[in-house]
mmCIF file of C-alpha atoms and ligand atoms in Angstrom:
data_model
loop_
_atom_site.group_PDB
_atom_site.id
_atom_site.type_symbol
_atom_site.label_atom_id
_atom_site.label_comp_id
_atom_site.label_asym_id
_atom_site.label_seq_id
_atom_site.Cartn_x
_atom_site.Cartn_y
_atom_site.Cartn_z
ATOM 1 C CA MET A 1 75.437 125.670 76.084
ATOM 2 C CA THR A 2 78.701 123.783 76.397
ATOM 3 C CA LYS A 3 78.570 120.069 75.850
ATOM 4 C CA LEU A 4 79.796 117.889 78.688
ATOM 5 C CA PRO A 5 81.136 114.556 77.428
ATOM 6 C CA PHE A 6 80.537 111.370 79.389
ATOM 7 C CA ALA A 7 84.296 110.740 79.603
ATOM 8 C CA ASP A 8 87.290 112.917 78.789
ATOM 9 C CA PRO A 9 90.638 111.138 79.146
ATOM 10 C CA ARG A 10 92.302 113.920 77.148
ATOM 11 C CA ALA A 11 91.565 116.424 79.920
ATOM 12 C CA GLY A 12 93.288 114.190 82.463
ATOM 13 C CA PHE A 13 96.397 113.894 80.310
ATOM 14 C CA LEU A 14 96.515 117.599 79.429
ATOM 15 C CA ALA A 15 96.469 118.433 83.153
ATOM 16 C CA ALA A 16 99.736 116.460 83.432
ATOM 17 C CA ARG A 17 101.165 117.620 80.099
ATOM 18 C CA THR A 18 104.593 118.872 81.215
ATOM 19 C CA GLU A 19 105.395 115.756 83.235
ATOM 20 C CA LEU A 20 104.085 113.429 80.515
ATOM 21 C CA VAL A 21 106.234 115.107 77.859
ATOM 22 C CA ALA A 22 109.275 114.838 80.148
ATOM 23 C CA ALA A 23 108.531 111.133 80.701
ATOM 24 C CA PHE A 24 108.274 110.610 76.946
ATOM 25 C CA GLU A 25 111.674 112.257 76.430
ATOM 26 C CA THR A 26 113.252 110.092 79.121
ATOM 27 C CA VAL A 27 112.114 106.956 77.296
ATOM 28 C CA LEU A 28 112.983 108.400 73.901
ATOM 29 C CA GLU A 29 116.560 108.987 74.964
ATOM 30 C CA SER A 30 116.955 105.783 76.984
ATOM 31 C CA GLY A 31 117.167 103.593 73.891
ATOM 32 C CA HIS A 32 115.135 100.920 75.681
ATOM 33 C CA TYR A 33 111.477 100.498 74.781
ATOM 34 C CA VAL A 34 109.930 97.266 76.062
ATOM 35 C CA LEU A 35 110.241 95.879 79.643
ATOM 36 C CA GLY A 36 112.957 97.824 81.438
ATOM 37 C CA GLU A 37 113.665 100.397 84.079
ATOM 38 C CA GLN A 38 110.351 102.259 83.688
ATOM 39 C CA VAL A 39 108.299 99.060 83.841
ATOM 40 C CA GLU A 40 110.201 97.918 86.933
ATOM 41 C CA GLY A 41 109.784 101.331 88.563
ATOM 42 C CA PHE A 42 106.059 101.341 87.882
ATOM 43 C CA GLU A 43 105.709 97.765 89.161
ATOM 44 C CA ARG A 44 107.427 98.730 92.437
ATOM 45 C CA GLU A 45 105.344 101.857 92.934
ATOM 46 C CA TRP A 46 102.036 100.232 92.028
ATOM 47 C CA ALA A 47 102.703 97.185 94.261
ATOM 48 C CA ALA A 48 103.497 99.527 97.167
ATOM 49 C CA ARG A 49 100.206 101.360 96.691
ATOM 50 C CA CYS A 50 98.212 98.106 96.440
ATOM 51 C CA ARG A 51 100.134 96.622 99.382
ATOM 52 C CA THR A 52 101.195 93.516 97.465
ATOM 53 C CA GLU A 53 104.668 92.025 97.169
ATOM 54 C CA HIS A 54 104.549 91.923 93.383
ATOM 55 C CA ALA A 55 103.111 93.754 90.400
ATOM 56 C CA ILE A 56 103.738 92.430 86.904
ATOM 57 C CA GLY A 57 103.148 94.956 84.141
ATOM 58 C CA VAL A 58 101.347 93.507 81.122
ATOM 59 C CA SER A 59 99.679 94.555 77.885
ATOM 60 C CA SER A 60 96.045 94.974 79.003
ATOM 61 C CA GLY A 61 93.535 94.199 81.715
ATOM 62 C CA THR A 62 92.158 91.276 79.723
ATOM 63 C CA ASP A 63 95.627 89.757 79.366
ATOM 64 C CA ALA A 64 96.285 90.400 83.070
ATOM 65 C CA LEU A 65 93.203 88.352 83.957
ATOM 66 C CA ALA A 66 94.052 85.586 81.474
ATOM 67 C CA LEU A 67 97.620 85.307 82.829
ATOM 68 C CA ALA A 68 96.399 85.319 86.446
ATOM 69 C CA LEU A 69 94.054 82.438 85.597
ATOM 70 C CA ARG A 70 96.821 80.525 83.829
ATOM 71 C CA ALA A 71 99.171 81.121 86.773
ATOM 72 C CA VAL A 72 96.811 79.233 89.108
ATOM 73 C CA GLY A 73 96.573 76.398 86.593
ATOM 74 C CA VAL A 74 93.281 77.155 84.851
ATOM 75 C CA GLY A 75 93.283 75.680 81.359
ATOM 76 C CA PRO A 76 91.095 74.386 78.535
ATOM 77 C CA GLY A 77 87.731 72.994 79.655
ATOM 78 C CA ASP A 78 88.039 74.230 83.235
ATOM 79 C CA GLU A 79 85.119 76.225 84.613
ATOM 80 C CA VAL A 80 85.579 79.661 86.157
ATOM 81 C CA LEU A 81 82.856 81.444 88.136
ATOM 82 C CA VAL A 82 82.356 85.030 86.940
ATOM 83 C CA PRO A 83 79.674 87.629 87.688
ATOM 84 C CA ALA A 84 76.798 87.914 85.221
ATOM 85 C CA MET A 85 77.131 91.720 85.221
ATOM 86 C CA THR A 86 80.602 92.954 84.282
ATOM 87 C CA ALA A 87 82.543 94.199 81.295
ATOM 88 C CA VAL A 88 82.428 91.468 78.655
ATOM 89 C CA ALA A 89 86.243 91.472 78.930
ATOM 90 C CA THR A 90 86.001 89.481 82.191
ATOM 91 C CA TRP A 91 84.273 86.657 80.307
ATOM 92 C CA MET A 92 86.610 86.984 77.324
ATOM 93 C CA ALA A 93 89.704 86.552 79.507
ATOM 94 C CA VAL A 94 88.333 83.188 80.636
ATOM 95 C CA SER A 95 87.447 82.010 77.138
ATOM 96 C CA GLN A 96 90.764 83.323 75.742
ATOM 97 C CA ILE A 97 92.583 80.522 77.586
ATOM 98 C CA GLY A 98 90.057 77.873 76.563
ATOM 99 C CA ALA A 99 88.280 77.832 79.923
ATOM 100 C CA VAL A 100 84.510 78.123 80.382
ATOM 101 C CA PRO A 101 82.969 81.185 82.084
ATOM 102 C CA VAL A 102 80.071 80.234 84.378
ATOM 103 C CA GLY A 103 77.859 83.162 85.366
ATOM 104 C CA VAL A 104 76.684 83.993 88.878
ATOM 105 C CA ASP A 105 74.110 86.748 89.496
ATOM 106 C CA ILE A 106 75.137 89.973 91.269
ATOM 107 C CA GLU A 107 74.036 91.663 94.478
ATOM 108 C CA PRO A 108 71.944 94.780 93.824
ATOM 109 C CA LEU A 109 73.877 97.051 96.231
ATOM 110 C CA ARG A 110 77.518 95.991 95.993
ATOM 111 C CA ASN A 111 77.090 95.105 92.311
ATOM 112 C CA GLY A 112 79.519 92.217 92.870
ATOM 113 C CA MET A 113 79.041 88.462 92.530
ATOM 114 C CA ASP A 114 76.296 87.305 94.917
ATOM 115 C CA PRO A 115 77.771 84.800 97.400
ATOM 116 C CA ALA A 116 74.299 83.228 97.683
ATOM 117 C CA GLY A 117 74.493 82.238 94.013
ATOM 118 C CA VAL A 118 77.930 80.631 94.096
ATOM 119 C CA GLN A 119 77.030 77.248 95.567
ATOM 120 C CA ALA A 120 74.544 76.431 92.791
ATOM 121 C CA ARG A 121 77.132 77.072 90.058
ATOM 122 C CA LEU A 122 80.060 75.196 91.591
ATOM 123 C CA SER A 123 80.885 71.887 89.883
ATOM 124 C CA SER A 124 83.671 69.325 89.963
ATOM 125 C CA ARG A 125 85.226 71.269 87.063
ATOM 126 C CA THR A 126 85.275 74.702 88.776
ATOM 127 C CA ARG A 127 88.902 75.824 89.056
ATOM 128 C CA ALA A 128 88.696 79.510 90.060
ATOM 129 C CA LEU A 129 86.378 82.342 91.044
ATOM 130 C CA VAL A 130 86.748 85.845 89.595
ATOM 131 C CA ALA A 131 85.302 88.645 91.735
ATOM 132 C CA VAL A 132 84.779 91.987 89.962
ATOM 133 C CA HIS A 133 84.756 95.271 91.902
ATOM 134 C CA LEU A 134 82.164 96.673 89.529
ATOM 135 C CA PHE A 135 82.082 100.462 89.053
ATOM 136 C CA GLY A 136 84.699 100.736 91.829
ATOM 137 C CA HIS A 137 82.510 99.197 94.564
ATOM 138 C CA PRO A 138 84.279 96.362 96.351
ATOM 139 C CA ALA A 139 82.693 92.937 95.948
ATOM 140 C CA ASP A 140 81.825 90.943 99.085
ATOM 141 C CA ILE A 141 85.326 89.459 99.211
ATOM 142 C CA VAL A 142 84.995 88.103 102.758
ATOM 143 C CA SER A 143 82.079 85.826 101.836
ATOM 144 C CA LEU A 144 83.422 84.980 98.389
ATOM 145 C CA ALA A 145 86.906 84.120 99.729
ATOM 146 C CA GLN A 146 85.314 81.806 102.266
ATOM 147 C CA LEU A 147 83.300 80.024 99.577
ATOM 148 C CA ALA A 148 86.406 79.752 97.380
ATOM 149 C CA ALA A 149 88.416 78.316 100.278
ATOM 150 C CA GLU A 150 85.685 75.757 101.023
ATOM 151 C CA ALA A 151 85.712 74.728 97.356
ATOM 152 C CA ASN A 152 89.521 74.721 97.403
ATOM 153 C CA ILE A 153 89.762 77.108 94.456
ATOM 154 C CA PRO A 154 91.603 80.436 94.224
ATOM 155 C CA LEU A 155 89.819 83.794 94.231
ATOM 156 C CA ILE A 156 91.075 86.274 91.636
ATOM 157 C CA GLU A 157 90.094 89.944 91.633
ATOM 158 C CA ASP A 158 89.176 91.768 88.461
ATOM 159 C CA ALA A 159 90.162 95.197 89.804
ATOM 160 C CA ALA A 160 90.026 96.968 86.421
ATOM 161 C CA GLN A 161 87.517 99.485 87.833
ATOM 162 C CA ALA A 162 88.901 99.645 91.348
ATOM 163 C CA HIS A 163 92.198 101.552 91.480
ATOM 164 C CA GLY A 164 91.957 103.246 94.878
ATOM 165 C CA THR A 165 88.988 101.195 96.133
ATOM 166 C CA HIS A 166 89.223 99.847 99.694
ATOM 167 C CA LEU A 167 87.314 97.170 101.578
ATOM 168 C CA ASP A 168 87.649 97.417 105.352
ATOM 169 C CA GLY A 169 90.758 99.553 104.826
ATOM 170 C CA GLN A 170 92.436 97.031 102.497
ATOM 171 C CA PRO A 171 93.141 98.084 98.905
ATOM 172 C CA ALA A 172 91.546 96.316 95.959
ATOM 173 C CA GLY A 173 94.324 94.370 94.276
ATOM 174 C CA SER A 174 95.465 92.829 97.572
ATOM 175 C CA LEU A 175 92.297 90.900 98.398
ATOM 176 C CA GLY A 176 92.699 87.688 96.373
ATOM 177 C CA ALA A 177 95.369 85.169 95.371
ATOM 178 C CA LEU A 178 95.987 87.429 92.386
ATOM 179 C CA ALA A 179 94.404 90.558 90.954
ATOM 180 C CA ALA A 180 94.170 92.066 87.485
ATOM 181 C CA PHE A 181 94.214 95.797 86.710
ATOM 182 C CA SER A 182 93.588 97.592 83.425
ATOM 183 C CA PHE A 183 95.069 101.003 82.648
ATOM 184 C CA TYR A 184 92.934 101.653 79.575
ATOM 185 C CA PRO A 185 92.683 105.453 79.041
ATOM 186 C CA THR A 186 89.270 105.848 80.718
ATOM 187 C CA LYS A 187 90.144 103.886 83.886
ATOM 188 C CA ASN A 188 90.941 105.584 87.202
ATOM 189 C CA LEU A 189 94.651 105.143 86.472
ATOM 190 C CA ALA A 190 95.196 105.692 82.772
ATOM 191 C CA ALA A 191 97.862 104.889 80.222
ATOM 192 C CA MET A 192 97.865 106.578 76.831
ATOM 193 C CA GLY A 193 97.061 103.263 75.193
ATOM 194 C CA ASP A 194 96.617 99.697 76.413
ATOM 195 C CA ALA A 195 98.277 98.476 79.614
ATOM 196 C CA GLY A 196 97.540 96.251 82.603
ATOM 197 C CA ALA A 197 99.076 94.614 85.656
ATOM 198 C CA VAL A 198 98.827 91.402 87.652
ATOM 199 C CA MET A 199 99.188 91.708 91.418
ATOM 200 C CA THR A 200 100.101 89.002 93.933
ATOM 201 C CA SER A 201 102.060 88.480 97.119
ATOM 202 C CA ASP A 202 102.879 84.859 96.269
ATOM 203 C CA PRO A 203 106.419 84.635 94.829
ATOM 204 C CA GLU A 204 105.714 81.459 92.833
ATOM 205 C CA LEU A 205 102.603 82.887 91.198
ATOM 206 C CA ALA A 206 104.499 86.111 90.435
ATOM 207 C CA ASP A 207 107.297 84.086 88.844
ATOM 208 C CA ARG A 208 104.824 82.171 86.679
ATOM 209 C CA VAL A 209 103.097 85.344 85.473
ATOM 210 C CA ARG A 210 106.481 86.907 84.641
ATOM 211 C CA LEU A 211 107.390 83.891 82.543
ATOM 212 C CA LEU A 212 103.995 83.655 80.833
ATOM 213 C CA ARG A 213 104.127 87.362 79.940
ATOM 214 C CA GLU A 214 107.134 86.873 77.659
ATOM 215 C CA TYR A 215 107.186 83.629 75.666
ATOM 216 C CA GLY A 216 107.623 81.551 78.829
ATOM 217 C CA TRP A 217 111.242 82.633 78.943
ATOM 218 C CA ARG A 218 113.279 81.954 82.072
ATOM 219 C CA THR A 219 116.316 82.889 80.008
ATOM 220 C CA ARG A 220 116.534 83.627 76.325
ATOM 221 C CA ALA A 221 118.024 80.168 75.873
ATOM 222 C CA ASP A 222 115.029 78.309 77.296
ATOM 223 C CA ALA A 223 111.268 78.816 77.223
ATOM 224 C CA GLU A 224 110.118 77.050 80.362
ATOM 225 C CA LEU A 225 106.348 77.553 79.881
ATOM 226 C CA LYS A 226 104.111 78.030 76.849
ATOM 227 C CA GLY A 227 103.905 81.771 77.247
ATOM 228 C CA VAL A 228 102.530 84.629 75.190
ATOM 229 C CA ASN A 229 103.640 88.140 74.355
ATOM 230 C CA ALA A 230 101.804 90.290 76.876
ATOM 231 C CA ARG A 231 104.654 92.692 77.645
ATOM 232 C CA LEU A 232 104.249 96.243 78.910
ATOM 233 C CA ASP A 233 106.291 98.875 77.106
ATOM 234 C CA GLU A 234 108.533 101.498 78.674
ATOM 235 C CA LEU A 235 106.567 104.432 77.323
ATOM 236 C CA GLN A 236 103.253 103.384 78.869
ATOM 237 C CA ALA A 237 105.019 102.561 82.147
ATOM 238 C CA ALA A 238 106.709 105.978 82.249
ATOM 239 C CA LEU A 239 103.384 107.734 81.563
ATOM 240 C CA LEU A 240 101.663 105.577 84.199
ATOM 241 C CA ARG A 241 104.245 106.653 86.806
ATOM 242 C CA VAL A 242 103.267 110.268 86.148
ATOM 243 C CA MET A 243 99.543 109.533 86.377
ATOM 244 C CA LEU A 244 100.080 107.427 89.516
ATOM 245 C CA ARG A 245 101.481 110.451 91.353
ATOM 246 C CA ARG A 246 98.185 112.218 90.665
ATOM 247 C CA LEU A 247 95.971 109.263 91.627
ATOM 248 C CA PRO A 248 95.268 110.190 95.287
ATOM 249 C CA ALA A 249 94.038 113.636 94.232
ATOM 250 C CA THR A 250 91.949 112.331 91.327
ATOM 251 C CA ILE A 251 90.300 109.664 93.512
ATOM 252 C CA GLU A 252 89.536 112.323 96.116
ATOM 253 C CA ARG A 253 87.917 114.459 93.419
ATOM 254 C CA ARG A 254 85.808 111.497 92.250
ATOM 255 C CA ARG A 255 84.625 111.046 95.856
ATOM 256 C CA VAL A 256 83.633 114.701 96.134
ATOM 257 C CA ILE A 257 81.619 114.468 92.913
ATOM 258 C CA ALA A 258 79.983 111.211 94.050
ATOM 259 C CA ARG A 259 79.006 112.812 97.359
ATOM 260 C CA ALA A 260 77.469 115.787 95.499
ATOM 261 C CA TYR A 261 75.446 113.413 93.299
ATOM 262 C CA LEU A 262 74.320 111.325 96.278
ATOM 263 C CA ASP A 263 73.177 114.450 98.137
ATOM 264 C CA GLY A 264 71.766 116.293 95.140
ATOM 265 C CA LEU A 265 69.862 113.355 93.656
ATOM 266 C CA ALA A 266 68.596 111.748 96.874
ATOM 267 C CA ASP A 267 64.976 112.803 96.319
ATOM 268 C CA VAL A 268 64.515 112.204 92.594
ATOM 269 C CA PRO A 269 61.414 109.993 92.247
ATOM 270 C CA GLY A 270 62.083 106.689 90.483
ATOM 271 C CA LEU A 271 65.861 107.092 90.574
ATOM 272 C CA GLU A 272 67.925 104.386 92.294
ATOM 273 C CA LEU A 273 71.279 105.661 93.534
ATOM 274 C CA PRO A 274 74.414 103.662 94.297
ATOM 275 C CA ALA A 275 74.525 102.799 98.000
ATOM 276 C CA PRO A 276 78.015 101.830 99.188
ATOM 277 C CA THR A 277 78.041 99.399 102.114
ATOM 278 C CA ALA A 278 79.563 100.532 105.438
ATOM 279 C CA ASP A 279 82.768 98.526 104.891
ATOM 280 C CA SER A 280 83.326 100.027 101.413
ATOM 281 C CA GLU A 281 85.434 102.927 100.242
ATOM 282 C CA PRO A 282 84.604 102.984 96.515
ATOM 283 C CA ALA A 283 86.928 104.752 94.084
ATOM 284 C CA TRP A 284 83.932 105.789 91.955
ATOM 285 C CA HIS A 285 85.216 104.668 88.588
ATOM 286 C CA LEU A 286 81.614 105.021 87.395
ATOM 287 C CA PHE A 287 78.540 106.586 88.959
ATOM 288 C CA VAL A 288 75.720 104.288 87.882
ATOM 289 C CA VAL A 289 72.089 105.048 88.656
ATOM 290 C CA ARG A 290 69.045 103.009 87.711
ATOM 291 C CA HIS A 291 65.742 104.212 86.319
ATOM 292 C CA SER A 292 62.936 102.249 84.700
ATOM 293 C CA ARG A 293 62.862 104.856 81.892
ATOM 294 C CA ARG A 294 66.632 104.833 81.410
ATOM 295 C CA ASP A 295 66.580 105.584 77.668
ATOM 296 C CA ALA A 296 64.249 108.565 78.116
ATOM 297 C CA LEU A 297 66.462 109.873 80.925
ATOM 298 C CA ALA A 298 69.558 109.532 78.744
ATOM 299 C CA ALA A 299 67.831 111.271 75.821
ATOM 300 C CA GLY A 300 66.688 114.155 78.045
ATOM 301 C CA LEU A 301 70.204 114.614 79.430
ATOM 302 C CA ALA A 302 71.648 114.495 75.904
ATOM 303 C CA ARG A 303 69.280 117.320 74.926
ATOM 304 C CA ALA A 304 70.680 119.280 77.879
ATOM 305 C CA GLY A 305 74.195 118.674 76.505
ATOM 306 C CA ILE A 306 75.144 116.040 79.073
ATOM 307 C CA GLY A 307 76.773 112.827 77.896
ATOM 308 C CA THR A 308 75.946 109.563 79.668
ATOM 309 C CA GLY A 309 76.949 105.920 79.285
ATOM 310 C CA VAL A 310 75.370 102.508 79.867
ATOM 311 C CA HIS A 311 77.376 99.944 81.846
ATOM 312 C CA TYR A 312 76.327 97.515 80.641
ATOM 313 C CA ALA A 313 73.410 97.244 78.212
ATOM 314 C CA THR A 314 73.619 93.452 77.936
ATOM 315 C CA VAL A 315 74.846 90.787 80.338
ATOM 316 C CA PRO A 316 77.902 88.918 78.971
ATOM 317 C CA PRO A 317 76.186 85.479 79.012
ATOM 318 C CA LEU A 318 73.566 86.800 76.554
ATOM 319 C CA ASN A 319 76.182 88.197 74.129
ATOM 320 C CA THR A 320 76.233 86.402 70.768
ATOM 321 C CA ALA A 321 79.736 85.068 71.423
ATOM 322 C CA PHE A 322 78.428 82.957 74.312
ATOM 323 C CA ALA A 323 75.247 81.743 72.594
ATOM 324 C CA ALA A 324 76.544 78.167 72.403
ATOM 325 C CA ALA A 325 76.638 77.996 76.211
ATOM 326 C CA GLY A 326 72.834 78.168 76.148
ATOM 327 C CA TRP A 327 72.215 80.820 78.812
ATOM 328 C CA THR A 328 68.628 82.057 78.569
ATOM 329 C CA PRO A 329 67.026 85.393 79.519
ATOM 330 C CA GLY A 330 65.857 85.291 83.130
ATOM 331 C CA ALA A 331 68.815 83.246 84.384
ATOM 332 C CA PHE A 332 70.339 86.316 86.091
ATOM 333 C CA PRO A 333 67.410 88.486 87.253
ATOM 334 C CA VAL A 334 69.427 91.116 89.185
ATOM 335 C CA ALA A 335 72.066 91.538 86.468
ATOM 336 C CA GLU A 336 69.434 91.657 83.703
ATOM 337 C CA ARG A 337 67.336 94.212 85.542
ATOM 338 C CA HIS A 338 70.468 96.280 85.995
ATOM 339 C CA ALA A 339 71.243 96.046 82.266
ATOM 340 C CA ALA A 340 67.758 97.351 81.440
ATOM 341 C CA ASN A 341 67.836 100.258 83.908
ATOM 342 C CA ALA A 342 71.459 101.381 84.312
ATOM 343 C CA LEU A 343 72.688 104.831 83.360
ATOM 344 C CA SER A 344 76.161 106.203 84.102
ATOM 345 C CA LEU A 345 76.544 109.914 84.853
ATOM 346 C CA PRO A 346 79.833 111.689 84.064
ATOM 347 C CA ILE A 347 82.317 111.337 86.932
ATOM 348 C CA TYR A 348 85.891 112.331 86.171
ATOM 349 C CA PRO A 349 88.203 114.638 88.086
ATOM 350 C CA GLU A 350 88.098 117.508 85.596
ATOM 351 C CA ILE A 351 84.336 118.095 85.926
ATOM 352 C CA SER A 352 83.796 121.397 87.761
ATOM 353 C CA ASP A 353 81.432 121.957 90.677
ATOM 354 C CA VAL A 354 79.328 124.078 88.332
ATOM 355 C CA ASP A 355 79.093 121.140 85.903
ATOM 356 C CA VAL A 356 78.040 118.850 88.753
ATOM 357 C CA SER A 357 75.239 121.249 89.783
ATOM 358 C CA ARG A 358 74.128 121.502 86.187
ATOM 359 C CA ILE A 359 73.955 117.702 85.909
ATOM 360 C CA VAL A 360 72.027 117.414 89.198
ATOM 361 C CA ASP A 361 69.517 120.052 88.042
ATOM 362 C CA ALA A 362 69.150 118.400 84.645
ATOM 363 C CA VAL A 363 68.455 114.968 86.177
ATOM 364 C CA HIS A 364 65.764 116.532 88.394
ATOM 365 C CA SER A 365 64.067 118.310 85.523
ATOM 366 C CA VAL A 366 64.262 115.397 83.048
ATOM 367 C CA ALA A 367 63.046 112.884 85.663
ATOM 368 C CA LYS A 368 59.973 115.033 86.292
ATOM 369 C CA ARG A 369 58.971 114.882 82.632
ATOM 370 C CA ILE A 370 59.478 111.197 81.875
HETATM 371 C C1 PLP B 1 88.273 97.504 81.333
HETATM 372 C C2 PLP B 1 87.931 96.222 81.976
HETATM 373 C C3 PLP B 1 88.578 95.032 81.646
HETATM 374 C C4 PLP B 1 89.491 94.898 80.466
HETATM 375 O O1 PLP B 1 90.609 95.696 80.472
HETATM 376 P P1 PLP B 1 91.352 95.988 79.064
HETATM 377 O O2 PLP B 1 92.573 96.732 79.491
HETATM 378 O O3 PLP B 1 90.413 96.798 78.245
HETATM 379 O O4 PLP B 1 91.675 94.685 78.451
HETATM 380 C C5 PLP B 1 88.272 93.888 82.367
HETATM 381 N N1 PLP B 1 87.366 93.905 83.360
HETATM 382 C C6 PLP B 1 86.709 95.026 83.696
HETATM 383 C C7 PLP B 1 85.734 94.974 84.825
HETATM 384 C C8 PLP B 1 86.955 96.224 83.003
HETATM 385 O O5 PLP B 1 86.285 97.322 83.346
#
C-alpha cells in the first residue's frame, strides 16, 4: 500500500521542473539577487491577479502582516483584534511590532472572525482588525468592514491561506485596506523557501510598506522611517512567477477534490464537513473536517497509509507565549471546540482521483469503527 502524505510541496515543484530550472538560470546569470526585475515582475503579476494597485514582495507572510500593521500606524501597546482560531503566526505578527493581539471567537461555518464578537472586544486602544480567510474560506468581510469603519479602524486581511479565494466575485487580497500573503512552500502559491507580499490600492500605504521593507530607505542617503530588512529575493520571485502561471489550474484541481470529498463524505455519521456560504468561492487551501473522535479518526487513517494534519490543535491565546495576557479556557468556545475536533484531509493538486476515492472509503470505514 502506497503512503499518501498529508502535504507534498515537492510534487508541485517537480511538475514545473523545467520552467523552475530555467527561472533559476535567469537569476543566476542576471547578477542581481535581491529586489530587482523579478521581484517587480512578480509584484505586477500578483497585483493584477488580486485586482489591487500594488503588491510589495516581502520575506514572509508574518512580516507582510507586521508591515501592513505598521503601515496603518499600529505600534507598541496598541490593540489589534484577531481571530481566536488561526495560525499562531497571525498573533505573532501583532506581537512582533509590540502591539497586543486581542482574540475574537470565530463563526463555525465561515471559520472567520465572528462579527457578533467584535463589539465586546473593541476598546479605546483598538487600532486595527485582522480578518483571516481561514483554510481558504473568505471571512465575513462585509460585516467586519462595517464594524471596522464604525470604529474608525482599518481592516487588514490575513490572506495567507486564500490565494484564489473569492467573496462575491472579489479576490481575497483586495478586500481590506491592506492584505498579507504568505508563499511558504505548502501554501496555494508556493515559493521554494520563505516569501510573502503586502497588497493595497492606496499609494501612500504602498509607499510606506516599500520603505519599511528595506531599512526605511527612501534613498540610500536617507532612512526616512525605522524600517527592517524584510526584502524578497530575486530567486524566490522568479520561481513564484512560474508557480503563478499554474495557479488557476491548481486551484481548479483543489476545487474538484473538495467537491469529491463533499459528495463522498456527506453521509458519514458524526463527521462535520466544511460548508461554504453562498457568497464564497473558497480556494481550498485546507479541507478541514470535525469529528468528536478526531484522534481516533487520524490514527485509523494513518493505519490506512493516509496522512492528515490538525489545523490547529490549540488556539493562539492559550499558547504559552501569550500566557501573560491571561486568556482562560472557555473564552472562545467555537474556536476551542474546533481545536479539539479538527482534522485536515490531504488536498493538493497532485492527488489522483484514485487517491481521493481511497481516502473517502477509508474515512467511511474508520468512522464506522470509532
Ligand atoms: C502561513 C500563515 C501565516 C504566516 O506566513 P509565513 O510565511 O509562514 O510567515 C500567517 N497567517 C496564516 C493564516 C498562515 O496560514
